[in-house]
Amino acid sequence: MSGPAAAVGRALMNAAAMALFEVGTDRLVLLPEDTGGTPEGAAAAARKLTAREPALLLGPLFSVSTRAVAPIARAAGLTVISFSNDRMAAGPGVFLIGVSPIQQIRRVTAHALRQGYRRFAALVPDTALGRRIESELPDILGGGALVRTVRLTGETAAAMRAVAEYDQRLAALRRSQRGRYGAETVGDPSYDALLLAVSGAQLREAAAYLPFFDIDTARIRILGLSSWRGDPDVREAILRGAWFAAPPTEALDRFVARYRETFGARPNGLERLAYDAVALAAAFARLDHAFTEAALTDPAGFAGSGGIFRFRPGGESEHGLAVFQVNEGAARRIDPAPPGFAAPAN
């Protein structure tokens, strides 16, 4: 509610209050406590709350704050449902309700594999998340091949030149002596799908270099993240046809409409996590269920404002995601979210 992420905190609190009003019960009381947006503030907030003997802790948002809260909650015998999507923050008694980028990538690449794409390249940020994506991609791809991964460490142009295999393709063209440099394209890279695991300004810069380094998006399928859905720049012609995985729009659109009607503003995308956490707490309270790991990891999962979700025993969450294609207007769904979870969580 204060600090650099105060606006996000107020929006999360709005959604929590909306859930309490819409699906709450007199058996559920919310006790808000400000973290100040820092790990130290989150730890202090957790200590204040545990002194009040709550049944459950909802939040915080950031993974570093979640890790700061975890030992305090465990010492008090409390379960935490964090809004983070960083799987490194999950653990015994700490469940993450955020949709991880790894899960988004797993979903969209699985769809690409079913459509016949077999050879993949990836541009990943030079962050802890980017390194996890890089290390897990070979396993995620399963029947596909990861032929190239490039970290975006500095200049976007250099990274895109590398992931486009531009120098190798140019050298091959010159060796072929099929024409003068610049007389034709330099040919296709060694892959048929390119994952751009970046968002915001990094995505806009990376996309601008696709035609510059002769990546024909009519032939090379571009894959991305759920954050692309809310980015108007993604609809530029250069990224039309790209695929990304995200929560289904039907339930999400209803949540957005209710939030806008209640608060006069469009939610920024994280609010539904607070709504779903409070709604789940209300459902448990109404049925007089304890917030145990066995109850929270019900393999059938739960219905949320962004579709179905469930918690895994290790603390991560799994969400039913749809696959969308970037169009000039709104993104078009090309593969629906599953209606339920077919296999037990593990």
Coordinates of C-alpha atoms in Angstrom, one line a residue:
M1 CA 0.0 0.0 0.0
S2 CA 3.1 2.2 0.1
G3 CA 6.5 2.3 -1.6
P4 CA 7.3 2.0 -5.3
A5 CA 4.5 -0.6 -5.9
A6 CA 1.8 1.2 -4.0
A7 CA -0.5 1.5 -7.1
V8 CA -0.3 -2.2 -7.6
G9 CA -0.9 -2.8 -3.9
R10 CA -4.0 -0.6 -3.9
A11 CA -5.3 -2.5 -7.0
L12 CA -4.8 -5.8 -5.3
M13 CA -6.6 -4.6 -2.2
N14 CA -9.5 -3.4 -4.5
A15 CA -9.8 -6.9 -6.0
A16 CA -9.6 -8.5 -2.5
A17 CA -12.4 -6.3 -1.3
M18 CA -14.5 -7.0 -4.4
A19 CA -14.1 -10.8 -3.8
L20 CA -15.1 -10.3 -0.1
F21 CA -18.2 -8.4 -1.2
E22 CA -19.2 -10.8 -4.0
V23 CA -18.4 -14.3 -2.5
G24 CA -17.4 -13.6 1.1
T25 CA -18.9 -15.0 4.2
D26 CA -19.2 -13.8 7.8
R27 CA -16.7 -16.6 8.6
L28 CA -14.0 -14.7 6.7
V29 CA -12.4 -11.5 7.9
L30 CA -9.6 -9.8 6.0
L31 CA -6.7 -8.2 7.9
P32 CA -4.7 -6.0 5.5
E33 CA -1.1 -5.2 6.4
D34 CA 1.2 -3.0 4.3
T35 CA 4.5 -4.5 3.3
G36 CA 5.9 -1.2 1.8
G37 CA 7.0 -3.3 -1.2
T38 CA 10.2 -4.6 0.5
P39 CA 11.3 -7.9 1.9
E40 CA 11.9 -6.3 5.3
G41 CA 8.5 -4.7 5.2
A42 CA 6.9 -8.0 4.3
A43 CA 8.6 -9.8 7.2
A44 CA 7.5 -7.1 9.6
A45 CA 3.9 -7.3 8.3
A46 CA 3.9 -11.1 8.6
R47 CA 5.1 -10.8 12.3
K48 CA 2.2 -8.4 13.0
L49 CA -0.3 -10.6 11.4
T50 CA 0.9 -13.8 13.0
A51 CA 0.4 -12.2 16.4
R52 CA -3.3 -11.9 15.5
E53 CA -3.4 -15.7 14.9
P54 CA -4.9 -15.7 11.3
A55 CA -5.9 -18.9 9.5
L56 CA -4.1 -18.0 6.3
L57 CA -1.7 -15.5 4.8
L58 CA -2.5 -14.1 1.4
G59 CA 0.4 -12.4 -0.4
P60 CA 2.9 -10.8 -0.7
L61 CA 3.4 -10.1 -4.4
F62 CA 7.2 -10.2 -4.9
S63 CA 9.2 -13.4 -4.7
V64 CA 11.9 -11.9 -2.5
S65 CA 9.2 -10.8 -0.1
T66 CA 7.6 -14.2 -0.2
R67 CA 10.9 -15.8 0.7
A68 CA 11.2 -13.3 3.6
V69 CA 7.7 -14.2 4.9
A70 CA 8.0 -18.0 4.5
P71 CA 10.0 -18.8 7.7
I72 CA 7.8 -16.6 9.8
A73 CA 4.7 -18.3 8.5
R74 CA 6.1 -21.8 9.0
A75 CA 7.2 -21.0 12.5
A76 CA 3.6 -20.0 13.2
G77 CA 2.1 -23.0 11.4
L78 CA 0.5 -20.9 8.7
T79 CA 0.0 -21.5 5.1
V80 CA 0.9 -18.8 2.6
I81 CA -0.8 -18.1 -0.8
S82 CA 1.6 -15.7 -2.5
F83 CA 0.7 -13.7 -5.6
S84 CA 4.2 -14.4 -7.0
N85 CA 4.8 -16.5 -10.1
D86 CA 8.5 -17.2 -9.3
R87 CA 8.7 -20.9 -8.7
M88 CA 11.9 -20.4 -6.6
A89 CA 9.7 -18.8 -3.9
A90 CA 7.5 -21.9 -3.5
G91 CA 8.1 -24.5 -0.8
P92 CA 6.5 -26.3 2.1
G93 CA 3.4 -24.3 3.2
V94 CA 4.0 -21.6 0.5
F95 CA 1.8 -21.8 -2.6
L96 CA 2.1 -19.5 -5.6
I97 CA -1.1 -18.4 -7.4
G98 CA 0.7 -16.5 -10.2
V99 CA 1.0 -18.0 -13.6
S100 CA 4.7 -18.8 -14.2
P101 CA 6.4 -17.9 -17.5
I102 CA 7.7 -21.5 -17.6
Q103 CA 4.1 -22.8 -17.7
Q104 CA 3.2 -20.3 -20.4
I105 CA 6.2 -21.5 -22.5
R106 CA 5.4 -25.1 -21.9
R107 CA 1.8 -24.6 -23.2
V108 CA 2.6 -22.6 -26.3
T109 CA 5.5 -24.8 -27.4
A110 CA 3.3 -27.9 -26.9
H111 CA 0.8 -26.4 -29.3
A112 CA 3.6 -25.5 -31.7
L113 CA 4.8 -29.1 -31.6
R114 CA 1.3 -30.4 -32.3
Q115 CA 1.2 -28.1 -35.3
G116 CA 4.4 -29.7 -36.8
Y117 CA 7.1 -27.3 -35.6
R118 CA 10.2 -29.2 -34.6
R119 CA 13.2 -26.9 -34.4
F120 CA 13.2 -24.0 -31.9
A121 CA 15.4 -21.0 -31.0
A122 CA 15.0 -18.7 -28.0
L123 CA 15.9 -15.2 -26.9
V124 CA 15.8 -15.0 -23.1
P125 CA 16.5 -12.1 -20.7
D126 CA 19.8 -12.2 -18.8
T127 CA 18.0 -12.8 -15.5
A128 CA 17.5 -15.6 -13.1
L129 CA 14.2 -16.4 -14.9
G130 CA 15.9 -16.3 -18.3
R131 CA 18.5 -18.7 -17.1
R132 CA 15.8 -21.1 -15.8
I133 CA 14.0 -20.9 -19.1
E134 CA 17.3 -21.7 -20.9
S135 CA 18.0 -24.7 -18.7
E136 CA 14.5 -26.1 -18.9
L137 CA 13.7 -25.6 -22.5
P138 CA 15.3 -28.9 -23.8
D139 CA 13.0 -30.8 -21.4
I140 CA 10.0 -28.6 -22.1
L141 CA 10.3 -29.2 -25.9
G142 CA 10.3 -32.9 -25.5
G143 CA 10.0 -34.1 -29.1
G144 CA 11.4 -30.8 -30.5
A145 CA 15.0 -29.7 -30.8
L146 CA 16.5 -26.5 -29.3
V147 CA 19.0 -25.4 -31.8
R148 CA 19.9 -22.0 -30.4
T149 CA 19.5 -19.9 -27.2
V150 CA 20.7 -16.3 -26.9
R151 CA 20.7 -14.2 -23.7
L152 CA 19.8 -10.6 -24.0
T153 CA 22.7 -9.3 -22.1
G154 CA 23.4 -5.9 -23.6
E155 CA 22.7 -4.5 -27.1
T156 CA 19.4 -5.9 -28.5
A157 CA 20.8 -5.6 -32.0
A158 CA 23.7 -7.9 -31.2
A159 CA 21.4 -10.5 -29.5
M160 CA 19.0 -10.5 -32.4
R161 CA 21.8 -10.8 -34.9
A162 CA 23.0 -13.9 -33.0
V163 CA 19.6 -15.5 -32.6
A164 CA 18.8 -14.9 -36.2
E165 CA 22.0 -16.7 -37.2
Y166 CA 22.5 -13.8 -39.6
D167 CA 26.3 -14.0 -40.0
Q168 CA 26.2 -17.7 -40.7
R169 CA 23.4 -17.3 -43.2
L170 CA 25.1 -14.4 -44.9
A171 CA 28.4 -16.4 -45.2
A172 CA 26.5 -19.3 -46.7
L173 CA 24.9 -17.0 -49.3
R174 CA 28.2 -15.6 -50.3
R175 CA 29.7 -19.0 -50.6
S176 CA 26.8 -20.1 -52.8
Q177 CA 27.6 -17.3 -55.3
R178 CA 24.0 -17.1 -56.2
G179 CA 24.0 -13.3 -56.4
R180 CA 25.4 -10.2 -55.0
Y181 CA 25.0 -9.3 -51.3
G182 CA 21.7 -7.6 -50.9
A183 CA 20.2 -9.0 -54.1
E184 CA 18.1 -11.6 -52.2
T185 CA 17.3 -12.8 -48.8
V186 CA 20.0 -14.7 -46.9
G187 CA 17.8 -17.8 -46.5
D188 CA 16.0 -19.3 -43.6
P189 CA 17.7 -19.9 -40.2
S190 CA 18.1 -23.5 -38.9
Y191 CA 14.8 -23.4 -36.9
D192 CA 11.1 -23.0 -37.7
A193 CA 9.9 -21.4 -34.4
L194 CA 11.5 -18.6 -32.4
L195 CA 10.6 -17.9 -28.7
L196 CA 10.9 -14.3 -27.6
A197 CA 10.8 -14.7 -23.9
V198 CA 10.7 -10.9 -23.3
S199 CA 8.1 -8.2 -22.8
G200 CA 7.7 -4.5 -22.8
A201 CA 10.5 -2.4 -24.2
Q202 CA 12.7 -5.4 -24.7
L203 CA 10.1 -7.1 -26.9
R204 CA 9.5 -3.9 -28.9
E205 CA 13.2 -3.6 -29.6
A206 CA 13.7 -7.3 -30.4
A207 CA 10.7 -7.3 -32.8
A208 CA 12.0 -4.3 -34.7
Y209 CA 15.1 -6.3 -35.6
L210 CA 13.2 -9.3 -37.0
P211 CA 13.0 -7.9 -40.6
F212 CA 16.4 -6.2 -40.3
F213 CA 18.0 -9.6 -39.8
D214 CA 15.8 -11.3 -42.3
I215 CA 13.5 -13.3 -40.1
D216 CA 10.5 -13.9 -42.2
T217 CA 7.6 -14.2 -39.7
A218 CA 5.5 -15.8 -42.5
R219 CA 7.8 -18.8 -42.4
I220 CA 9.2 -18.6 -38.8
R221 CA 6.6 -18.9 -36.1
I222 CA 7.2 -16.4 -33.3
L223 CA 6.2 -17.5 -29.8
G224 CA 5.8 -15.4 -26.7
L225 CA 4.4 -14.7 -23.2
S226 CA 0.9 -13.9 -21.8
S227 CA 2.0 -10.3 -21.1
W228 CA 1.8 -9.7 -24.8
R229 CA -2.0 -9.7 -24.6
G230 CA -2.1 -6.4 -22.9
D231 CA 0.6 -4.7 -25.0
P232 CA -0.8 -2.6 -27.9
D233 CA 2.5 -2.6 -29.7
V234 CA 2.3 -6.4 -30.1
R235 CA -0.4 -5.8 -32.7
E236 CA 2.1 -4.2 -35.0
A237 CA 2.3 -6.0 -38.4
I238 CA 5.7 -7.5 -37.5
L239 CA 4.3 -9.6 -34.7
R240 CA 1.0 -10.5 -36.3
G241 CA 0.6 -14.3 -36.4
A242 CA 2.7 -14.8 -33.3
W243 CA 1.4 -17.2 -30.6
F244 CA 1.3 -17.0 -26.9
A245 CA -0.4 -18.8 -24.0
A246 CA -2.6 -17.0 -21.5
P247 CA -5.6 -17.5 -19.3
P248 CA -8.8 -17.8 -21.3
T249 CA -10.7 -14.6 -21.9
E250 CA -14.3 -15.6 -21.0
A251 CA -14.0 -15.6 -17.2
L252 CA -11.3 -12.9 -17.3
D253 CA -13.5 -10.5 -19.4
R254 CA -16.3 -10.9 -16.8
F255 CA -13.8 -10.1 -14.0
V256 CA -12.5 -7.1 -15.9
A257 CA -16.0 -5.7 -16.5
R258 CA -17.0 -6.1 -12.8
Y259 CA -13.7 -4.5 -11.6
R260 CA -14.1 -1.6 -14.1
E261 CA -17.7 -1.0 -13.0
T262 CA -16.8 -1.1 -9.3
F263 CA -13.6 1.0 -9.4
G264 CA -13.8 3.0 -12.6
A265 CA -10.5 1.7 -13.9
R266 CA -9.3 -1.3 -15.9
P267 CA -7.3 -3.8 -13.9
N268 CA -3.6 -4.2 -14.8
G269 CA -3.6 -8.0 -14.8
L270 CA -2.5 -8.9 -11.3
E271 CA -5.7 -8.0 -9.5
R272 CA -7.4 -11.3 -10.4
L273 CA -4.8 -13.1 -8.3
A274 CA -5.9 -11.3 -5.1
Y275 CA -9.5 -11.9 -6.1
D276 CA -9.0 -15.6 -6.6
A277 CA -7.0 -16.0 -3.4
V278 CA -9.8 -14.3 -1.3
A279 CA -12.5 -16.2 -3.2
L280 CA -10.7 -19.5 -2.4
A281 CA -10.3 -18.5 1.2
A282 CA -14.0 -17.7 1.4
A283 CA -15.0 -21.1 -0.1
F284 CA -12.8 -22.9 2.5
A285 CA -14.2 -20.8 5.3
R286 CA -17.8 -21.4 4.2
L287 CA -17.2 -25.1 4.3
D288 CA -15.2 -24.9 7.5
H289 CA -12.2 -26.5 5.7
A290 CA -8.7 -26.0 7.2
F291 CA -6.1 -24.6 4.9
T292 CA -4.1 -27.8 4.8
E293 CA -1.8 -28.9 2.0
A294 CA -4.1 -31.9 1.3
A295 CA -7.1 -29.6 0.8
L296 CA -5.2 -26.9 -1.2
T297 CA -3.6 -29.5 -3.5
D298 CA -6.9 -31.1 -4.5
P299 CA -6.1 -32.5 -8.0
A300 CA -9.5 -31.4 -9.4
G301 CA -8.4 -27.8 -8.8
F302 CA -10.5 -24.7 -8.5
A303 CA -12.4 -22.3 -10.8
G304 CA -10.9 -18.8 -10.8
S305 CA -11.4 -15.5 -12.6
G306 CA -8.8 -16.5 -15.1
G307 CA -10.0 -20.1 -15.6
I308 CA -9.2 -23.3 -13.7
F309 CA -6.1 -23.6 -11.5
R310 CA -4.7 -25.9 -8.9
F311 CA -1.7 -26.1 -6.5
R312 CA 1.0 -28.7 -6.8
P313 CA 2.4 -30.3 -3.6
G314 CA 5.6 -28.4 -4.1
G315 CA 3.8 -25.0 -3.9
E316 CA 3.7 -24.1 -7.6
S317 CA 0.3 -23.6 -9.3
E318 CA -0.9 -25.0 -12.6
H319 CA -3.4 -23.0 -14.7
G320 CA -5.6 -24.0 -17.6
L321 CA -4.2 -21.8 -20.4
A322 CA -5.4 -21.1 -23.9
V323 CA -3.2 -20.3 -26.9
F324 CA -3.8 -17.0 -28.8
Q325 CA -2.7 -15.6 -32.1
V326 CA -1.7 -12.0 -32.4
N327 CA -4.1 -10.2 -34.8
E328 CA -4.6 -6.5 -35.8
G329 CA -7.3 -6.2 -33.2
A330 CA -7.8 -8.4 -30.2
A331 CA -5.8 -11.6 -30.0
R332 CA -7.7 -14.6 -31.4
R333 CA -7.9 -17.8 -29.5
I334 CA -6.7 -20.7 -31.6
D335 CA -6.5 -23.5 -29.0
P336 CA -8.9 -23.4 -26.0
A337 CA -8.0 -23.9 -22.4
P338 CA -8.8 -27.4 -21.1
P339 CA -12.1 -27.7 -19.3
G340 CA -10.5 -29.6 -16.4
F341 CA -7.3 -31.2 -15.2
A342 CA -7.0 -34.7 -16.7
A343 CA -4.2 -36.0 -14.6
P344 CA -3.3 -35.7 -10.9
A345 CA -0.9 -33.0 -9.8
N346 CA 2.6 -34.2 -9.1

